[in-house]
mmCIF file of C-alpha atoms in Angstrom:
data_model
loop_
_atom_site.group_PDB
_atom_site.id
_atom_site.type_symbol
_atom_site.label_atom_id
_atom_site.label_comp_id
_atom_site.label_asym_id
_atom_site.label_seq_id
_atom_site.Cartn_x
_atom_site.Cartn_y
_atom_site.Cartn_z
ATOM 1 C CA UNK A 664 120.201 95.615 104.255
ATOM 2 C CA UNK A 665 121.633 95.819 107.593
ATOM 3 C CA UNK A 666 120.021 93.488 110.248
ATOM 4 C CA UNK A 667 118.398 96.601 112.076
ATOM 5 C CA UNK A 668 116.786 97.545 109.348
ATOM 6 C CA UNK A 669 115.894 94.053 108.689
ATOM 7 C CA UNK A 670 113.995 94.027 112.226
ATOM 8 C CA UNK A 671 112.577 97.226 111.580
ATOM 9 C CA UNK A 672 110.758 96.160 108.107
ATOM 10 C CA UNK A 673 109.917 92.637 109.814
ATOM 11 C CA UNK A 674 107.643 94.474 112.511
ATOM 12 C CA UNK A 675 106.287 97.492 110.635
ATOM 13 C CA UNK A 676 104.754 94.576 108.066
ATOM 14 C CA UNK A 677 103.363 92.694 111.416
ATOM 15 C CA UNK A 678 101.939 95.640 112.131
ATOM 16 C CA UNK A 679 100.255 96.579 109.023
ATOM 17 C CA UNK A 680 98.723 93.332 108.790
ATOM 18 C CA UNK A 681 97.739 93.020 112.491
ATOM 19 C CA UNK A 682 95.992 96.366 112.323
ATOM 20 C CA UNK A 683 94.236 95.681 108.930
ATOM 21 C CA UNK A 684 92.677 92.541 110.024
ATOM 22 C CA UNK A 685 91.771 93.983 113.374
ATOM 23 C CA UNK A 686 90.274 96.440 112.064
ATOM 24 C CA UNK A 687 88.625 94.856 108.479
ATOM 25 C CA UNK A 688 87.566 91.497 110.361
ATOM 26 C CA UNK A 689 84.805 93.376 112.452
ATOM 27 C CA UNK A 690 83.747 94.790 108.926
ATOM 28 C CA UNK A 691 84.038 91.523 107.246
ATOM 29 C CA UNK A 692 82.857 89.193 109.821
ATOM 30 C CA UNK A 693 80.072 92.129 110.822
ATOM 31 C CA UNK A 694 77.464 89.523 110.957
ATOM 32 C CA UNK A 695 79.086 87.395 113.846
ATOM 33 C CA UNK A 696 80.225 90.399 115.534
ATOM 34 C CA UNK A 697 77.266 92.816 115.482
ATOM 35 C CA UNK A 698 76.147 91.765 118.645
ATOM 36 C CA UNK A 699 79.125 92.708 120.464
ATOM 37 C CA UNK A 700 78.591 96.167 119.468
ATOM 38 C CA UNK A 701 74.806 96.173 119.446
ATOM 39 C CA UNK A 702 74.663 94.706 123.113
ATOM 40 C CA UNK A 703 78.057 97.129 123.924
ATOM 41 C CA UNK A 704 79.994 94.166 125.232
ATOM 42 C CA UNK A 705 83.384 95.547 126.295
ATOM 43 C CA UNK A 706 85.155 92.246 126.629
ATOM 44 C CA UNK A 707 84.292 90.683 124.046
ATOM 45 C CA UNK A 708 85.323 93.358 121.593
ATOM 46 C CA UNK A 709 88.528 94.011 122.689
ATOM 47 C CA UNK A 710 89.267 89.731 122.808
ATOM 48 C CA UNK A 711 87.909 89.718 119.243
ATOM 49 C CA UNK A 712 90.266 92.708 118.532
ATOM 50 C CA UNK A 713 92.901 90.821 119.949
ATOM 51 C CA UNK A 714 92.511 87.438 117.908
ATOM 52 C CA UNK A 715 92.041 89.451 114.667
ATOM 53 C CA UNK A 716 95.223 91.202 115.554
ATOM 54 C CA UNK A 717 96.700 87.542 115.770
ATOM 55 C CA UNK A 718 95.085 86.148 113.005
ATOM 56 C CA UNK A 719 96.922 88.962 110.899
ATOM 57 C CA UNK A 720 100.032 88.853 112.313
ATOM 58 C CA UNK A 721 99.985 85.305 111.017
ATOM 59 C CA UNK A 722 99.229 86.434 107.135
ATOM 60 C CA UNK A 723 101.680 89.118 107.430
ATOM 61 C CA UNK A 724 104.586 86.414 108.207
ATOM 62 C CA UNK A 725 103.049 84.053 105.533
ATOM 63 C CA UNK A 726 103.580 87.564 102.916
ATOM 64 C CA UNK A 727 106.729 88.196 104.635
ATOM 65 C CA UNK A 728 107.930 84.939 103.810
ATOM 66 C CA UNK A 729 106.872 85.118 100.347
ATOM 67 C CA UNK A 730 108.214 88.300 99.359
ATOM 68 C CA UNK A 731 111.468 87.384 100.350
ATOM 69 C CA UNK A 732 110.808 84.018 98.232
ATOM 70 C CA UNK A 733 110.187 85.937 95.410
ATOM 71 C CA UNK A 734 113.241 88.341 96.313
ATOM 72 C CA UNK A 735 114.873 85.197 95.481
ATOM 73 C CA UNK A 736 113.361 83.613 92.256
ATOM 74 C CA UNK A 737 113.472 87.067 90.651
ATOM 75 C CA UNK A 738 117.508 86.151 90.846
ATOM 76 C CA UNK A 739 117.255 83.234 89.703
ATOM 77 C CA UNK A 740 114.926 84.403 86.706
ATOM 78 C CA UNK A 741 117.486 86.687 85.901
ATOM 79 C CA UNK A 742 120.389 84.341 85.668
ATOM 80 C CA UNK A 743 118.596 81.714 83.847
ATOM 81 C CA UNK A 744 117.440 84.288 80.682
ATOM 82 C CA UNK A 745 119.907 86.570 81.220
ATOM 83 C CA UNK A 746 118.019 89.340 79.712
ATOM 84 C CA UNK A 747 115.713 91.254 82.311
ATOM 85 C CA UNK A 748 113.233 92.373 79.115
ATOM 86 C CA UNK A 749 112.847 88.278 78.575
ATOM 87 C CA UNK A 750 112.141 87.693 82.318
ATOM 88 C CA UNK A 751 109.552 90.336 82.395
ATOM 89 C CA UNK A 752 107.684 89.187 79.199
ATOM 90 C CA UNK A 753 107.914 85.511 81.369
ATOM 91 C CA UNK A 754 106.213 86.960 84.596
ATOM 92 C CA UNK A 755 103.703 88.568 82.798
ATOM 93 C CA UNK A 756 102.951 85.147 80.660
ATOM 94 C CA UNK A 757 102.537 83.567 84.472
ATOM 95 C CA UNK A 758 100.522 86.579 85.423
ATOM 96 C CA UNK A 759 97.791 86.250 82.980
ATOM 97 C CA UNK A 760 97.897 82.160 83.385
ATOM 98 C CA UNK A 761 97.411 82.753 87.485
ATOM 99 C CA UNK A 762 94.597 85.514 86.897
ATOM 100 C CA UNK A 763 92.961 82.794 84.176
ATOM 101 C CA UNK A 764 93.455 79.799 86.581
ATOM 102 C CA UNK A 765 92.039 82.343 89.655
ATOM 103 C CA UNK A 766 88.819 82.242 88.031
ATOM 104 C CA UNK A 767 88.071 79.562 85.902
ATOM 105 C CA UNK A 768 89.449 77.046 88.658
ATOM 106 C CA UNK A 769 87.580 78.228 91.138
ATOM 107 C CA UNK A 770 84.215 78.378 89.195
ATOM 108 C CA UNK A 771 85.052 74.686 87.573
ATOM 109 C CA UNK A 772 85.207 73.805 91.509
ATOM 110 C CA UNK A 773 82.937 75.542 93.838
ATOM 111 C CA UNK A 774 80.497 77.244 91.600
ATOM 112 C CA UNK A 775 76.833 76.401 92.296
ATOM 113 C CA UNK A 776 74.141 75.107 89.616
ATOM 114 C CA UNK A 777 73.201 78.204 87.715
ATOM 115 C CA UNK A 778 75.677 80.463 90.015
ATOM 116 C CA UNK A 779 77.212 83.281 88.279
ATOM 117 C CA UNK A 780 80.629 83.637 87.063
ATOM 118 C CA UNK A 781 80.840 87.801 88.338
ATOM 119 C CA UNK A 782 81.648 87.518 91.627
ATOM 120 C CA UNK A 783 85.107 85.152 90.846
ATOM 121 C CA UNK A 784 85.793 87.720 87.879
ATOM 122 C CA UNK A 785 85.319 90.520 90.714
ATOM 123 C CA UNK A 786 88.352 89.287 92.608
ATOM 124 C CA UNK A 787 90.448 88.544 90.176
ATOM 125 C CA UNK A 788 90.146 92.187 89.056
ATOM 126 C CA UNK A 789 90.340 93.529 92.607
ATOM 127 C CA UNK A 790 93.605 91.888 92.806
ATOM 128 C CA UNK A 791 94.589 93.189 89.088
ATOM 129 C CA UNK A 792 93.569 96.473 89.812
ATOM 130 C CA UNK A 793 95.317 96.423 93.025
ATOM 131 C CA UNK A 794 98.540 95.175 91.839
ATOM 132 C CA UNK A 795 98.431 97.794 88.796
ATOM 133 C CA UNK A 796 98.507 100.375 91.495
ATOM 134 C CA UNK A 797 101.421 99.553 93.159
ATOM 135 C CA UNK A 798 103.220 98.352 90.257
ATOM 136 C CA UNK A 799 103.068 102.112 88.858
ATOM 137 C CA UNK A 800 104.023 103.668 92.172
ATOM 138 C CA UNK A 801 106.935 101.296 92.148
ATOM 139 C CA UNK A 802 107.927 101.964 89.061
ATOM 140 C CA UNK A 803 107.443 105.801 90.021
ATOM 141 C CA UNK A 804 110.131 104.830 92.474
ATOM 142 C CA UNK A 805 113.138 104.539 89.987
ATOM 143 C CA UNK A 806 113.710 102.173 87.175
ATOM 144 C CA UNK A 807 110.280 101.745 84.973
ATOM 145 C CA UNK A 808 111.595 97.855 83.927
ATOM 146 C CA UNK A 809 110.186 97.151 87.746
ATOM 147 C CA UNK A 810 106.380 97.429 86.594
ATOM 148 C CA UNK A 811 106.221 93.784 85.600
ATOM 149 C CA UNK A 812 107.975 92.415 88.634
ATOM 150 C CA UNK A 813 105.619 93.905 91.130
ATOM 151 C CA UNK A 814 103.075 93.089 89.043
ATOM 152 C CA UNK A 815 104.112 90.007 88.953
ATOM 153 C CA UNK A 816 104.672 89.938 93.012
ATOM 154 C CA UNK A 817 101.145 91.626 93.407
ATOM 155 C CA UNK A 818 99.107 89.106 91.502
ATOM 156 C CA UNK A 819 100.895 85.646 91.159
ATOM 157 C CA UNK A 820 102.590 85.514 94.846
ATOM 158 C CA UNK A 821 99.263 86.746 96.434
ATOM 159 C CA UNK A 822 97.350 84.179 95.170
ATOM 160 C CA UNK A 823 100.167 81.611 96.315
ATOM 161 C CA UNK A 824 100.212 82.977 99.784
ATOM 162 C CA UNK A 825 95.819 83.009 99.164
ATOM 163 C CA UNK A 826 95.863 79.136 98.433
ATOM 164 C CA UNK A 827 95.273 77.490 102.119
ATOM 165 C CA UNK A 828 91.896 79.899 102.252
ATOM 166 C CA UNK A 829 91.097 79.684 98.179
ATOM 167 C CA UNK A 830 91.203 75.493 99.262
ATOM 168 C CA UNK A 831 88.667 76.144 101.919
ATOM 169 C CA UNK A 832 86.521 78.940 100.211
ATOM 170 C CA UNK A 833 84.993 79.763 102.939
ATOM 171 C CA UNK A 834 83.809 83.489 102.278
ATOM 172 C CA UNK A 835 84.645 85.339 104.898
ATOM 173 C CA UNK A 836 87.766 83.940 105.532
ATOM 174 C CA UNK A 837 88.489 84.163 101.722
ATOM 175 C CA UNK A 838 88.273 88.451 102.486
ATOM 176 C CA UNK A 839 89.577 88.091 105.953
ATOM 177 C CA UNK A 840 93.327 86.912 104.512
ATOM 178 C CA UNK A 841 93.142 88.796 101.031
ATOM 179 C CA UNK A 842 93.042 92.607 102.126
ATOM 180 C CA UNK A 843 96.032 91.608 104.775
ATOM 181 C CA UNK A 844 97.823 90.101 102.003
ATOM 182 C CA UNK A 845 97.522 93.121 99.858
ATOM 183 C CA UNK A 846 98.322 95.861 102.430
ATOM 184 C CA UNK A 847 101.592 94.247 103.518
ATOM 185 C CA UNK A 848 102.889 92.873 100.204
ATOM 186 C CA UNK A 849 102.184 96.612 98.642
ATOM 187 C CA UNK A 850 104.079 97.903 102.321
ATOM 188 C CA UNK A 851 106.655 95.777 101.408
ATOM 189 C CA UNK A 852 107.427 96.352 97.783
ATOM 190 C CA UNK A 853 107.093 99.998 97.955
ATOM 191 C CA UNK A 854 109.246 100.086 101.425
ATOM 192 C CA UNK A 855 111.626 98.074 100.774
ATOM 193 C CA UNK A 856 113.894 100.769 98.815
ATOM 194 C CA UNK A 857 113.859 103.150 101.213
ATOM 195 C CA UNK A 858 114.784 100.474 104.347
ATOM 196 C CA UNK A 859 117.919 99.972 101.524
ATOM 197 C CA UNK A 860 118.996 103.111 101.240
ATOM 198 C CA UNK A 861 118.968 103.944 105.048
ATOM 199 C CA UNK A 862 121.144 101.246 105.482
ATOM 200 C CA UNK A 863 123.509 102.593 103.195
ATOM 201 C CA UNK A 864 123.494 105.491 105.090
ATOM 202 C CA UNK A 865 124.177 104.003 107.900
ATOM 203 C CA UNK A 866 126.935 101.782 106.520
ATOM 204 C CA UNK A 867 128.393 105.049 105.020
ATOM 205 C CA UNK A 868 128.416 106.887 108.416
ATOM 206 C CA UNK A 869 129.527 103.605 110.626
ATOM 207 C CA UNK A 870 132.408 103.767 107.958
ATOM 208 C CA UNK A 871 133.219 107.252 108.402
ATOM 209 C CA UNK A 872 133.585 107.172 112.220
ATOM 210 C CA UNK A 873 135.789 103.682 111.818
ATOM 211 C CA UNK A 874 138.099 106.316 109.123
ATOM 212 C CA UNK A 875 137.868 109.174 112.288
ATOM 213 C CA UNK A 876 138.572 106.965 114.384
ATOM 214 C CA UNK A 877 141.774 105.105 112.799
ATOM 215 C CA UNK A 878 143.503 108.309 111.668
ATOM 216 C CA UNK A 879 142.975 109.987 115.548
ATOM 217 C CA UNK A 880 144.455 106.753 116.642
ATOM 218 C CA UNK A 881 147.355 107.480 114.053
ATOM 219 C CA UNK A 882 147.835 111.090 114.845
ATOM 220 C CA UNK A 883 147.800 109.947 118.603
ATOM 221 C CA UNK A 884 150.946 107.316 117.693
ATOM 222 C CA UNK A 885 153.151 109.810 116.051
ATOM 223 C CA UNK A 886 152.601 112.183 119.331
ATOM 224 C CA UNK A 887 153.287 110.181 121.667
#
């Protein structure tokens, strides 16, 4: 990928996750920020706007920096079994461990006497669910052998990048940093392809011009 299209991918993904927790943390957080709304104040709004905006931009470096992780383990998964089909039986091993661990882990920890067990099930499936819908629009996007991966990428590395929150478990924030997680790792995965091939493109053209340009230079020499 060339380094403009590098920059480009870098602030679209800010951007999805400063505009999904601007705009989710009002409806998450409604209870703290009704107020603002109810008594119409202005200022504070758009300063609460503004943090949230901030507060994302943060989680979308945190899934920028673990996509590109993952860009690189996948490589190193490959080397090591040397047989993508063995790889992709291995992520999907991990997958089902870090949806088990998601749940029980978190019940064994914070659950409450008598507390149900639904409500850590329901995330864990929100997250499964979500990452089965990007994995089949990836795979929609060429080779089918890339189900797994972004599976893989959609479950396991969310709930890596999820940890500091999952520690905390503090509700809202637990919501607050899982939907911006979500929207920019799936922006990512299913973007990433066509950043690739534009930079092809313009690698293709930039090499074109350099050809125009050597062989006028040429036909310039034997003029003069």
């Amino acid at each position: 990928m060339t380094s403009r299209n590098w920059v480009r991918l870098f602030l679209t993904t800010l951007a999805v996750g400063g505009i999904t927790t601007g705009i989710l943390g009002f409806i998450i957080r409604w209870s703290e920020f009704q107020s603002y709304f109810v008594d119409f104040k202005i200022g504070s709004i758009l300063s609460t706007f503004i943090w949230l905006i901030g507060v994302g931009l943060i989680f979308s470096v945190i899934s920028q920096v673990g996509y590109f992780a993952y860009l690189t383990i996948h490589q190193f998964g490959l080397g090591i079994f040397r047989s993508s089909s063995l790889w992709n039986g291995v992520q999907l091993v991990l997958t089902i461990f870090a949806l088990f661990d998601l749940i029980y882990i978190r019940f064994e920890k914070f659950a409450k006497p008598n507390e149900s067990l639904a409500p850590y099930i329901g995330l864990a499936i929100f997250i499964l669910v979500a990452g089965l819908i990007v994995s089949y629009f990836k795979s929609q996007q060429g080779k089918k052998s890339t189900f797994i991966p972004a599976l893989f990428f959609m479950v396991v590395v969310t709930i890596l990048e999820w940890i500091p929150v999952l520690r905390v478990n503090e509700k809202s924030w637990v919501y607050l940093m899982l939907f911006p997680l979500v929207f920019c790792n799936a922006y990512q995965i299913l973007m990433l392809p066509k950043y690739l091939k534009r930079s092809e493109e313009e690698r293709a053209i930039t090499k074109a011009e350099k050809g125009n340009q050597n062989q006028n230079s040429t036909i310039n020499k034997k003029k003069k």
